[in-house]
Amino acid sequence: MNRFSQRTSFTFLFFVLLGIVAPEISKAQNQRHITAEVDFRKSAQTIEGFGASDAWTCQFAGLWPDVEKNKMADLLFSTKTNDAGNPLGIGLNFWRFAIGGGSAEQGKASGIRDEWRRQQSFLNLSKTYNEEAMPGQVWFMNAAKTRGVKHFLGFVNSPHVNFTLNNKAFSGDGKTNLDFSKADDFALDLVNTIKILKKKTGVELEYLSPVNEPQWKWNEGNQEGCPYTNQELAVLIKKLSATLNKTQLKTKIQIAEAGQLNYLTNHPDTAKSRQVEYFFSPASRGYLGDLKNVDRSISGHSYFTTSPEQKSIEIRKAVKEEVAKYDRLRFWMSEYCVLGDSLLKGEGRDLGMTTALFIAKLIHHDLTYANASSWQWWLAISTGDYKDGLVYMDKSKTGGKVYDSKTLWAFGNYSRFIPQGSVRIEMKLSDEKDFYVSAYLKDHKLITVAVNNSDDTIDLDLAGIDQKQKNVTIYTTAAGKNLERSVTVAGAFKLPAKSVTTIIANKEK
């Protein structure tokens, strides 16, 4: 070392000690090394898919100019890439179609204050049918089909107002609003709706969900909704099943869209709780498992169960254990957006990584602790100043700007790359602090999704992949990156701070 370099080194060290210069070693201190080991002997659920709902915005978004509405559809459904190999969309394979209760035709008389939350129906108040009544929603259904979506579900917030006790699409007293003397007519209307949609789009709904969050009172006029006890729900499903049996439709009835996950297991409201046992235990008086057109799945929503951490995990483990008691029964997490808890509030639109990381972690928990075979977001498109959308648009019926979000792209780290039929494989981690990893196997490909919620860059050692392969594909969502594609050699996995990363590699031979 010459005197100049020696003097420079001493000067550098002096300023480091004073804290004026940040040495390169400080970056190394912000790196962690984590080993993730795949245990192929322990397989879990088979993944069915990832989706979102067209409520309520698509009724207007589908009427926007072609360029804007096609941009929204591409963001949600496209499996194409740009010239750099980066995805143009998140490739949802599940689309939830909202079957309205006719409040839109009632207008202000519906009692639902926000017209964007009033829902259309093919059935008129006059009891005739208008097959052109839902052009916006039908456009998005066709757009989803064109872009390769395979699974379509029709869901109902409220029976049509023609079949409710108060002629409204929400309850007046917090009790069920369905006039059960008209339950058969309600069931027939759902069958007619399925047939009209098939005529308009060529799609026969694979699933029909006739109730939504039956535990809530739905008496405030904020949106369409209808409460049910378990007993009332069982009566309705049996009537709907009998009506479907008279048709050639292959549509399966999907239940029960529980408002919270613990309503599936042991919530104190006994008339609306323990739904897994009530509907799928042969010893239960509400047993529906012997109906040939009832799907062997039960659904719940992850609202209000995301914190504290240990409670969140325990609730999901309880769902997994309860569902596992019944042969071939699957669990779907069928609706979520950020309504708010102690960790994150729903108010305030967030197009950045804060909400994206929160959701990526929640998806991980629902898939790994609750064994969800399908995970479905609430509003595919939102207009609000709220954390409820994947894509956002100006609140206009005629056109405007379209905004993507990091939540969309983080969701895409799962939806775009975990194909239907993938089997989740258990993993072991050497360090789980603010770091969540899950792995899925399909056709000898191992798809690993890593959520780095820490402030550190993580060097990931992934055991279980073929270490001799030269090209491993990585897709990263982070600040400045939307499923950005890169290629590396096996083992060279550096995961940025505050990121969601999908690694696609060959299984270890």
Coordinates of C-alpha atoms in Angstrom, one line a residue:
M1 CA 0.0 0.0 0.0
N2 CA 1.5 3.4 -1.0
R3 CA 1.3 6.5 1.2
F4 CA -1.6 8.0 -0.8
S5 CA -3.8 4.9 -0.5
Q6 CA -2.8 4.5 3.2
R7 CA -3.7 8.1 3.9
T8 CA -7.0 7.7 2.0
S9 CA -7.8 4.5 4.0
F10 CA -7.1 6.3 7.3
T11 CA -9.2 9.3 6.3
F12 CA -12.1 7.0 5.2
L13 CA -11.9 5.2 8.5
F14 CA -11.9 8.4 10.5
F15 CA -15.0 9.7 8.7
V16 CA -16.7 6.3 9.1
L17 CA -16.1 6.5 12.9
L18 CA -17.6 10.0 12.9
G19 CA -20.6 8.6 11.0
I20 CA -20.2 10.9 8.1
V21 CA -19.5 8.2 5.5
A22 CA -21.6 5.1 5.3
P23 CA -19.2 2.2 4.4
E24 CA -20.2 -0.5 2.0
I25 CA -20.3 -3.0 4.8
S26 CA -23.5 -1.3 6.0
K27 CA -25.3 -2.7 3.0
A28 CA -24.2 -6.2 3.9
Q29 CA -25.7 -5.6 7.4
N30 CA -29.1 -5.1 5.6
Q31 CA -28.9 -8.5 4.0
R32 CA -30.2 -11.8 5.4
H33 CA -29.5 -15.3 4.3
I34 CA -32.5 -17.6 4.5
T35 CA -32.8 -21.3 3.6
A36 CA -36.1 -22.6 2.3
E37 CA -36.4 -26.3 2.0
V38 CA -39.2 -28.0 0.0
D39 CA -40.6 -31.2 1.6
F40 CA -42.0 -33.2 -1.3
R41 CA -43.3 -35.9 1.0
K42 CA -45.8 -33.4 2.5
S43 CA -48.3 -32.3 -0.1
A44 CA -51.4 -30.3 0.7
Q45 CA -54.3 -28.9 -1.3
T46 CA -54.7 -28.8 -5.1
I47 CA -55.1 -25.2 -6.3
E48 CA -58.3 -24.4 -8.4
G49 CA -57.6 -20.8 -9.2
F50 CA -57.7 -17.1 -8.4
G51 CA -60.4 -14.6 -9.2
A52 CA -62.3 -11.4 -8.5
S53 CA -65.8 -9.9 -8.8
D54 CA -67.4 -7.7 -11.4
A55 CA -69.5 -5.9 -8.7
W56 CA -70.4 -3.1 -8.8
T57 CA -68.3 -1.1 -11.2
C58 CA -68.3 -3.3 -14.3
Q59 CA -71.9 -2.4 -15.0
F60 CA -70.5 1.0 -16.0
A61 CA -66.9 0.2 -16.8
G62 CA -68.2 -2.2 -19.5
L63 CA -69.8 0.8 -21.3
W64 CA -66.6 2.8 -21.5
P65 CA -64.7 3.3 -24.8
D66 CA -63.0 0.3 -26.2
V67 CA -59.4 1.4 -25.4
E68 CA -60.0 2.0 -21.7
K69 CA -62.2 -1.0 -21.0
N70 CA -59.9 -3.4 -22.9
K71 CA -57.0 -2.0 -20.8
M72 CA -58.9 -3.0 -17.7
A73 CA -59.7 -6.4 -19.0
D74 CA -56.1 -7.0 -20.1
L75 CA -54.8 -6.0 -16.6
L76 CA -57.2 -8.6 -15.0
F77 CA -57.2 -11.4 -17.4
S78 CA -54.4 -11.3 -20.0
T79 CA -51.7 -14.0 -20.0
K80 CA -49.7 -12.2 -22.7
T81 CA -46.3 -10.5 -22.3
N82 CA -44.6 -7.5 -23.7
D83 CA -41.3 -7.6 -25.7
A84 CA -39.3 -7.9 -22.4
G85 CA -41.3 -10.9 -21.3
N86 CA -43.1 -8.9 -18.6
P87 CA -46.8 -9.9 -18.1
L88 CA -49.5 -7.5 -19.4
G89 CA -52.0 -8.8 -16.9
I90 CA -52.3 -11.1 -13.9
G91 CA -54.2 -13.9 -15.7
L92 CA -57.1 -14.5 -13.4
N93 CA -58.8 -17.8 -14.2
F94 CA -62.0 -17.2 -12.1
W95 CA -64.6 -14.5 -12.7
R96 CA -67.5 -13.7 -10.3
F97 CA -70.6 -12.3 -12.0
A98 CA -72.9 -10.4 -9.7
I99 CA -76.6 -11.4 -10.2
G100 CA -78.5 -8.3 -9.2
G101 CA -81.7 -7.9 -7.3
G102 CA -83.3 -5.3 -9.4
S103 CA -82.6 -2.3 -7.3
A104 CA -81.1 -0.4 -10.3
E105 CA -84.5 -0.4 -12.0
Q106 CA -86.1 1.0 -8.8
G107 CA -83.7 3.9 -8.8
K108 CA -83.9 6.2 -5.7
A109 CA -87.0 4.3 -4.5
S110 CA -84.7 1.3 -3.9
G111 CA -83.4 2.9 -0.7
I112 CA -79.8 2.2 -1.8
R113 CA -78.3 5.7 -1.7
D114 CA -75.3 5.2 -4.1
E115 CA -76.5 4.3 -7.6
W116 CA -73.2 2.6 -8.3
R117 CA -74.2 0.0 -5.7
R118 CA -77.7 -0.6 -7.1
Q119 CA -77.7 -3.7 -9.2
Q120 CA -79.3 -4.7 -12.4
S121 CA -81.1 -7.8 -13.3
F122 CA -82.5 -9.4 -16.4
L123 CA -85.8 -9.7 -14.6
N124 CA -87.9 -6.6 -14.7
L125 CA -90.2 -5.3 -11.9
S126 CA -93.0 -6.1 -14.3
K127 CA -91.9 -9.8 -14.1
T128 CA -90.9 -9.9 -17.8
Y129 CA -87.3 -10.4 -18.9
N130 CA -85.0 -8.0 -20.7
E131 CA -82.0 -9.9 -22.0
E132 CA -80.2 -6.6 -22.8
A133 CA -80.3 -5.3 -19.2
M134 CA -76.7 -5.9 -18.1
P135 CA -74.5 -4.9 -21.1
G136 CA -71.5 -3.7 -19.1
Q137 CA -71.3 -6.9 -17.0
V138 CA -71.9 -9.1 -20.0
W139 CA -69.1 -7.2 -21.9
F140 CA -66.6 -8.1 -19.1
M141 CA -67.8 -11.7 -19.0
N142 CA -67.1 -12.0 -22.7
A143 CA -63.8 -10.2 -22.3
A144 CA -62.8 -12.7 -19.6
K145 CA -63.8 -15.6 -21.8
T146 CA -61.9 -14.2 -24.8
R147 CA -58.7 -13.9 -22.7
G148 CA -58.9 -17.4 -21.5
V149 CA -60.8 -17.4 -18.2
K150 CA -62.2 -20.9 -17.6
H151 CA -64.3 -20.6 -14.4
F152 CA -67.4 -18.4 -14.0
L153 CA -69.5 -18.1 -10.9
G154 CA -72.8 -16.2 -10.5
F155 CA -73.3 -14.8 -7.0
V156 CA -76.3 -13.2 -5.4
N157 CA -76.4 -10.5 -2.7
S158 CA -80.2 -10.3 -2.5
P159 CA -83.1 -12.1 -4.1
H160 CA -84.8 -10.0 -6.8
V161 CA -87.1 -7.4 -5.2
N162 CA -90.0 -9.3 -6.7
F163 CA -89.4 -12.1 -4.2
T164 CA -88.5 -10.1 -1.0
L165 CA -90.8 -9.3 1.9
N166 CA -90.3 -5.6 1.7
N167 CA -89.9 -5.2 -2.1
K168 CA -86.4 -4.0 -1.4
A169 CA -83.0 -5.5 -2.1
F170 CA -81.9 -5.2 1.6
S171 CA -83.5 -6.2 4.9
G172 CA -85.7 -3.8 6.8
D173 CA -85.3 -5.5 10.2
G174 CA -82.1 -7.4 10.0
K175 CA -83.9 -10.7 9.4
T176 CA -84.1 -12.7 6.2
N177 CA -85.8 -10.7 3.5
L178 CA -86.7 -13.6 1.2
D179 CA -90.4 -14.3 1.0
F180 CA -90.2 -18.1 1.3
S181 CA -93.6 -18.5 -0.4
K182 CA -91.7 -17.2 -3.5
A183 CA -88.5 -19.2 -3.0
D184 CA -89.3 -21.5 -5.9
D185 CA -89.8 -18.4 -8.1
F186 CA -86.5 -17.0 -6.9
A187 CA -84.8 -20.3 -7.8
L188 CA -86.4 -20.3 -11.3
D189 CA -85.2 -16.7 -11.8
L190 CA -81.7 -17.8 -11.1
V191 CA -82.0 -20.6 -13.6
N192 CA -83.4 -18.2 -16.2
T193 CA -80.4 -15.9 -15.5
I194 CA -78.0 -18.7 -16.1
K195 CA -79.7 -19.5 -19.4
I196 CA -79.7 -15.9 -20.6
L197 CA -76.0 -15.5 -19.8
K198 CA -75.2 -18.7 -21.7
K199 CA -77.2 -17.3 -24.7
K200 CA -75.3 -14.0 -24.5
T201 CA -71.8 -15.3 -23.9
G202 CA -71.7 -19.0 -24.6
V203 CA -70.7 -19.5 -20.9
E204 CA -72.8 -21.7 -18.7
L205 CA -72.0 -20.7 -15.1
E206 CA -69.9 -23.4 -13.5
Y207 CA -71.0 -22.3 -10.0
L208 CA -74.0 -20.5 -8.5
S209 CA -73.7 -18.9 -5.1
P210 CA -77.2 -17.9 -4.0
V211 CA -76.3 -16.1 -0.7
N212 CA -73.6 -13.8 0.4
E213 CA -72.5 -13.2 4.0
P214 CA -75.8 -14.4 5.5
Q215 CA -74.5 -13.5 9.0
W216 CA -74.9 -9.7 8.6
K217 CA -78.1 -7.8 9.1
W218 CA -78.0 -5.9 5.7
N219 CA -80.5 -3.3 6.9
E220 CA -78.6 0.0 6.3
G221 CA -79.3 0.5 2.6
N222 CA -75.6 0.7 1.7
Q223 CA -75.9 -2.1 -0.9
E224 CA -78.0 -5.2 -1.7
G225 CA -77.9 -7.9 0.9
C226 CA -80.0 -10.5 2.7
P227 CA -79.5 -12.3 6.0
Y228 CA -80.2 -16.0 6.6
T229 CA -79.9 -18.4 9.4
N230 CA -78.3 -21.8 8.6
Q231 CA -81.8 -23.4 8.7
E232 CA -83.2 -20.9 6.3
L233 CA -80.2 -21.2 4.0
A234 CA -80.6 -25.0 4.0
V235 CA -84.3 -24.7 3.0
L236 CA -83.4 -22.3 0.1
I237 CA -80.6 -24.6 -1.2
K238 CA -82.9 -27.6 -1.2
K239 CA -85.5 -25.7 -3.3
L240 CA -82.8 -24.4 -5.6
S241 CA -81.4 -27.9 -6.0
A242 CA -84.8 -29.3 -6.9
T243 CA -85.3 -26.5 -9.5
L244 CA -81.8 -27.1 -11.1
N245 CA -82.6 -30.9 -11.2
K246 CA -85.4 -30.1 -13.7
T247 CA -83.0 -28.5 -16.2
Q248 CA -80.1 -29.8 -18.3
L249 CA -77.7 -27.2 -16.6
K250 CA -74.5 -28.5 -15.1
T251 CA -74.2 -25.6 -12.7
K252 CA -73.1 -26.5 -9.2
I253 CA -74.4 -24.7 -6.1
Q254 CA -71.6 -23.2 -4.0
I255 CA -72.1 -22.3 -0.3
A256 CA -71.9 -20.4 2.0
E257 CA -69.8 -17.2 1.6
A258 CA -69.5 -16.8 5.4
G259 CA -68.9 -13.2 6.4
Q260 CA -65.9 -14.3 8.7
L261 CA -63.9 -17.4 8.6
N262 CA -64.9 -18.4 12.2
Y263 CA -68.5 -18.6 11.2
L264 CA -67.4 -21.8 9.4
T265 CA -66.2 -23.2 12.7
N266 CA -67.1 -21.9 16.1
H267 CA -68.5 -18.4 16.2
P268 CA -70.8 -17.7 19.2
D269 CA -73.8 -16.9 16.9
T270 CA -74.9 -20.5 16.8
A271 CA -77.9 -20.0 14.4
K272 CA -75.4 -18.8 11.8
S273 CA -72.2 -20.5 12.8
R274 CA -70.5 -24.0 12.5
Q275 CA -71.5 -24.0 8.9
V276 CA -69.0 -26.7 7.8
E277 CA -70.6 -29.1 10.2
Y278 CA -74.2 -27.9 9.6
F279 CA -74.1 -28.3 5.9
F280 CA -71.7 -31.2 5.4
S281 CA -72.1 -33.5 8.4
P282 CA -74.5 -36.4 7.5
A283 CA -75.8 -36.2 11.1
S284 CA -76.9 -32.6 10.8
R285 CA -80.5 -31.7 10.1
G286 CA -79.2 -29.1 7.6
Y287 CA -77.1 -31.7 5.6
L288 CA -76.7 -30.7 2.0
G289 CA -73.8 -33.0 1.0
D290 CA -76.1 -35.6 -0.6
L291 CA -77.5 -33.2 -3.1
K292 CA -75.9 -34.0 -6.5
N293 CA -75.7 -30.4 -7.6
V294 CA -74.2 -29.0 -4.4
D295 CA -70.4 -28.5 -4.9
R296 CA -68.1 -30.2 -2.4
S297 CA -66.7 -26.8 -1.4
I298 CA -67.5 -24.3 1.4
S299 CA -66.5 -20.7 1.2
G300 CA -65.7 -17.9 3.7
H301 CA -64.4 -14.4 3.7
S302 CA -61.2 -13.4 5.4
Y303 CA -62.6 -10.1 6.8
F304 CA -61.9 -9.1 10.4
T305 CA -59.6 -12.1 11.0
T306 CA -56.2 -10.7 9.9
S307 CA -54.8 -9.7 13.3
P308 CA -53.4 -10.2 15.8
E309 CA -51.0 -12.6 14.0
Q310 CA -51.4 -15.7 16.2
K311 CA -55.2 -15.4 16.3
S312 CA -55.2 -15.0 12.5
I313 CA -53.2 -18.2 12.2
E314 CA -55.3 -20.2 14.7
I315 CA -58.6 -19.2 13.0
R316 CA -57.2 -20.5 9.7
K317 CA -55.9 -23.7 11.1
A318 CA -59.3 -24.3 12.7
V319 CA -60.9 -23.9 9.2
K320 CA -58.4 -26.4 7.7
E321 CA -59.0 -29.0 10.5
E322 CA -62.8 -28.6 10.3
V323 CA -63.0 -29.0 6.5
A324 CA -60.6 -32.0 6.6
K325 CA -63.2 -33.9 8.7
Y326 CA -65.4 -34.3 5.6
D327 CA -64.5 -36.4 2.6
R328 CA -63.3 -34.4 -0.5
L329 CA -64.5 -31.1 0.9
R330 CA -62.6 -28.1 -0.2
F331 CA -62.3 -24.6 1.3
W332 CA -62.5 -21.4 -0.8
M333 CA -61.5 -18.0 0.4
S334 CA -64.1 -16.3 -1.8
E335 CA -63.9 -12.6 -1.0
Y336 CA -61.6 -10.1 0.6
C337 CA -60.5 -6.5 0.4
V338 CA -59.1 -4.2 3.1
L339 CA -62.0 -3.1 5.3
G340 CA -59.6 -2.4 8.1
D341 CA -58.2 -3.9 11.3
S342 CA -55.4 -3.0 13.7
L343 CA -52.8 -3.4 11.0
L344 CA -54.3 -1.5 8.0
K345 CA -57.3 0.7 7.5
G346 CA -59.6 0.4 4.5
E347 CA -59.9 4.2 4.0
G348 CA -57.6 5.8 1.5
R349 CA -56.7 4.4 -1.9
D350 CA -53.2 2.9 -2.0
L351 CA -51.6 2.1 -5.4
G352 CA -48.3 1.3 -3.7
M353 CA -46.6 -1.6 -1.9
T354 CA -48.1 -1.2 1.6
T355 CA -51.4 -2.8 0.7
A356 CA -49.8 -5.1 -1.8
L357 CA -47.6 -6.7 0.8
F358 CA -50.4 -6.9 3.3
I359 CA -52.5 -8.8 0.7
A360 CA -49.6 -11.0 -0.4
K361 CA -49.1 -12.1 3.2
L362 CA -52.8 -12.7 3.7
I363 CA -52.9 -14.9 0.5
H364 CA -50.0 -16.8 1.9
H365 CA -51.8 -17.4 5.2
D366 CA -55.1 -18.4 3.6
L367 CA -53.3 -20.9 1.3
T368 CA -50.8 -22.3 3.8
Y369 CA -52.8 -22.3 7.1
A370 CA -56.4 -22.7 5.9
N371 CA -55.6 -24.8 2.8
A372 CA -57.7 -22.6 0.6
S373 CA -57.9 -24.1 -2.9
S374 CA -59.2 -20.9 -4.4
W375 CA -58.6 -17.3 -3.5
Q376 CA -60.9 -14.6 -4.8
W377 CA -60.7 -10.8 -4.4
W378 CA -63.7 -8.5 -4.0
L379 CA -63.8 -5.6 -6.4
A380 CA -61.8 -6.2 -9.6
I381 CA -62.4 -2.6 -10.5
S382 CA -63.0 0.2 -8.0
T383 CA -63.8 3.9 -8.2
G384 CA -63.4 4.7 -4.5
D385 CA -60.9 6.3 -2.2
Y386 CA -60.6 2.9 -0.5
K387 CA -58.4 -0.2 -0.5
D388 CA -60.9 -2.4 -2.3
G389 CA -59.8 -2.5 -5.9
L390 CA -57.2 -4.3 -8.0
V391 CA -57.7 -1.8 -10.9
Y392 CA -59.1 1.7 -10.3
M393 CA -61.0 4.0 -12.7
D394 CA -62.5 7.4 -12.6
K395 CA -66.1 7.5 -11.3
S396 CA -67.6 8.2 -14.6
K397 CA -70.2 6.3 -16.7
T398 CA -68.7 7.4 -20.0
G399 CA -64.9 7.2 -19.7
G400 CA -61.8 8.5 -18.0
K401 CA -58.5 7.2 -16.7
V402 CA -57.5 3.7 -15.6
Y403 CA -55.1 3.1 -12.8
D404 CA -53.3 -0.2 -11.9
S405 CA -52.1 -0.9 -8.4
K406 CA -49.3 -2.8 -6.8
T407 CA -52.0 -4.9 -5.1
L408 CA -53.0 -6.1 -8.6
W409 CA -49.4 -7.1 -9.5
A410 CA -48.7 -8.7 -6.1
F411 CA -51.8 -10.8 -6.5
G412 CA -50.5 -11.7 -9.9
N413 CA -47.4 -13.2 -8.3
Y414 CA -49.9 -16.0 -7.3
S415 CA -52.6 -15.9 -9.9
R416 CA -50.5 -15.6 -13.0
F417 CA -48.0 -18.4 -12.2
I418 CA -49.8 -21.0 -10.1
P419 CA -51.8 -23.0 -12.7
Q420 CA -55.0 -24.8 -11.9
G421 CA -54.1 -28.3 -10.7
S422 CA -50.9 -27.2 -8.9
V423 CA -50.3 -29.0 -5.6
R424 CA -49.1 -27.0 -2.7
I425 CA -45.9 -28.5 -1.1
E426 CA -44.9 -27.9 2.5
M427 CA -41.8 -25.8 3.2
K428 CA -39.4 -25.3 6.1
L429 CA -37.7 -21.9 6.6
S430 CA -34.6 -21.1 8.6
D431 CA -35.9 -17.5 9.3
E432 CA -39.6 -16.5 9.2
K433 CA -39.4 -12.9 10.4
D434 CA -41.4 -10.8 8.0
F435 CA -40.8 -13.4 5.3
Y436 CA -43.4 -15.8 3.9
V437 CA -42.8 -18.5 1.3
S438 CA -45.1 -21.1 -0.3
A439 CA -44.4 -23.6 -3.0
Y440 CA -46.5 -25.4 -5.6
L441 CA -45.8 -28.3 -7.9
K442 CA -47.2 -28.7 -11.5
D443 CA -45.7 -30.8 -14.3
H444 CA -42.2 -31.1 -12.6
K445 CA -42.1 -27.3 -12.2
L446 CA -41.8 -25.8 -8.8
I447 CA -43.5 -22.4 -8.4
T448 CA -42.3 -20.6 -5.3
V449 CA -43.8 -17.3 -4.1
A450 CA -41.8 -15.3 -1.6
V451 CA -43.2 -12.3 0.3
N452 CA -40.3 -10.2 1.7
N453 CA -42.1 -7.8 4.0
S454 CA -38.8 -6.8 5.7
D455 CA -36.5 -3.9 5.1
D456 CA -33.7 -6.3 4.2
T457 CA -32.5 -7.8 0.9
I458 CA -32.7 -11.5 1.3
D459 CA -30.4 -14.1 -0.2
L460 CA -32.6 -17.1 -0.6
D461 CA -31.2 -20.6 -0.7
L462 CA -34.0 -22.7 -2.2
A463 CA -33.5 -26.4 -1.6
G464 CA -35.6 -28.7 -3.7
I465 CA -34.9 -27.4 -7.2
D466 CA -32.5 -28.8 -9.8
Q467 CA -29.3 -26.9 -9.0
K468 CA -27.8 -27.7 -12.5
Q469 CA -30.3 -25.8 -14.5
K470 CA -28.9 -22.6 -16.0
N471 CA -32.1 -20.6 -16.5
V472 CA -34.5 -20.0 -13.6
T473 CA -37.3 -17.5 -14.3
I474 CA -38.1 -14.9 -11.6
Y475 CA -41.0 -12.3 -11.6
T476 CA -40.7 -9.5 -9.1
T477 CA -43.2 -7.0 -7.8
A478 CA -41.7 -4.1 -5.8
A479 CA -41.4 -0.3 -6.1
G480 CA -40.8 0.3 -9.7
K481 CA -41.4 -3.3 -10.7
N482 CA -44.7 -4.9 -11.9
L483 CA -44.0 -8.7 -12.2
E484 CA -40.7 -7.7 -13.8
R485 CA -39.1 -10.8 -15.4
S486 CA -35.5 -11.8 -15.0
V487 CA -33.5 -15.0 -15.5
T488 CA -30.8 -16.3 -13.2
V489 CA -29.0 -19.5 -12.4
A490 CA -30.2 -21.8 -9.7
G491 CA -29.4 -20.6 -6.2
A492 CA -28.7 -16.9 -7.1
F493 CA -31.9 -15.6 -5.6
K494 CA -31.7 -12.0 -4.2
L495 CA -35.1 -10.8 -3.1
P496 CA -35.4 -7.0 -2.7
A497 CA -36.8 -5.5 0.5
K498 CA -40.6 -4.9 0.4
S499 CA -41.2 -7.2 -2.5
V500 CA -43.1 -10.2 -3.8
T501 CA -41.2 -12.7 -5.9
T502 CA -42.2 -15.7 -7.9
I503 CA -39.5 -18.2 -8.8
I504 CA -40.2 -20.9 -11.5
A505 CA -37.7 -23.7 -11.6
N506 CA -37.4 -27.4 -12.4
K507 CA -38.0 -29.8 -9.6
E508 CA -35.0 -31.5 -8.0
K509 CA -34.3 -34.7 -9.8

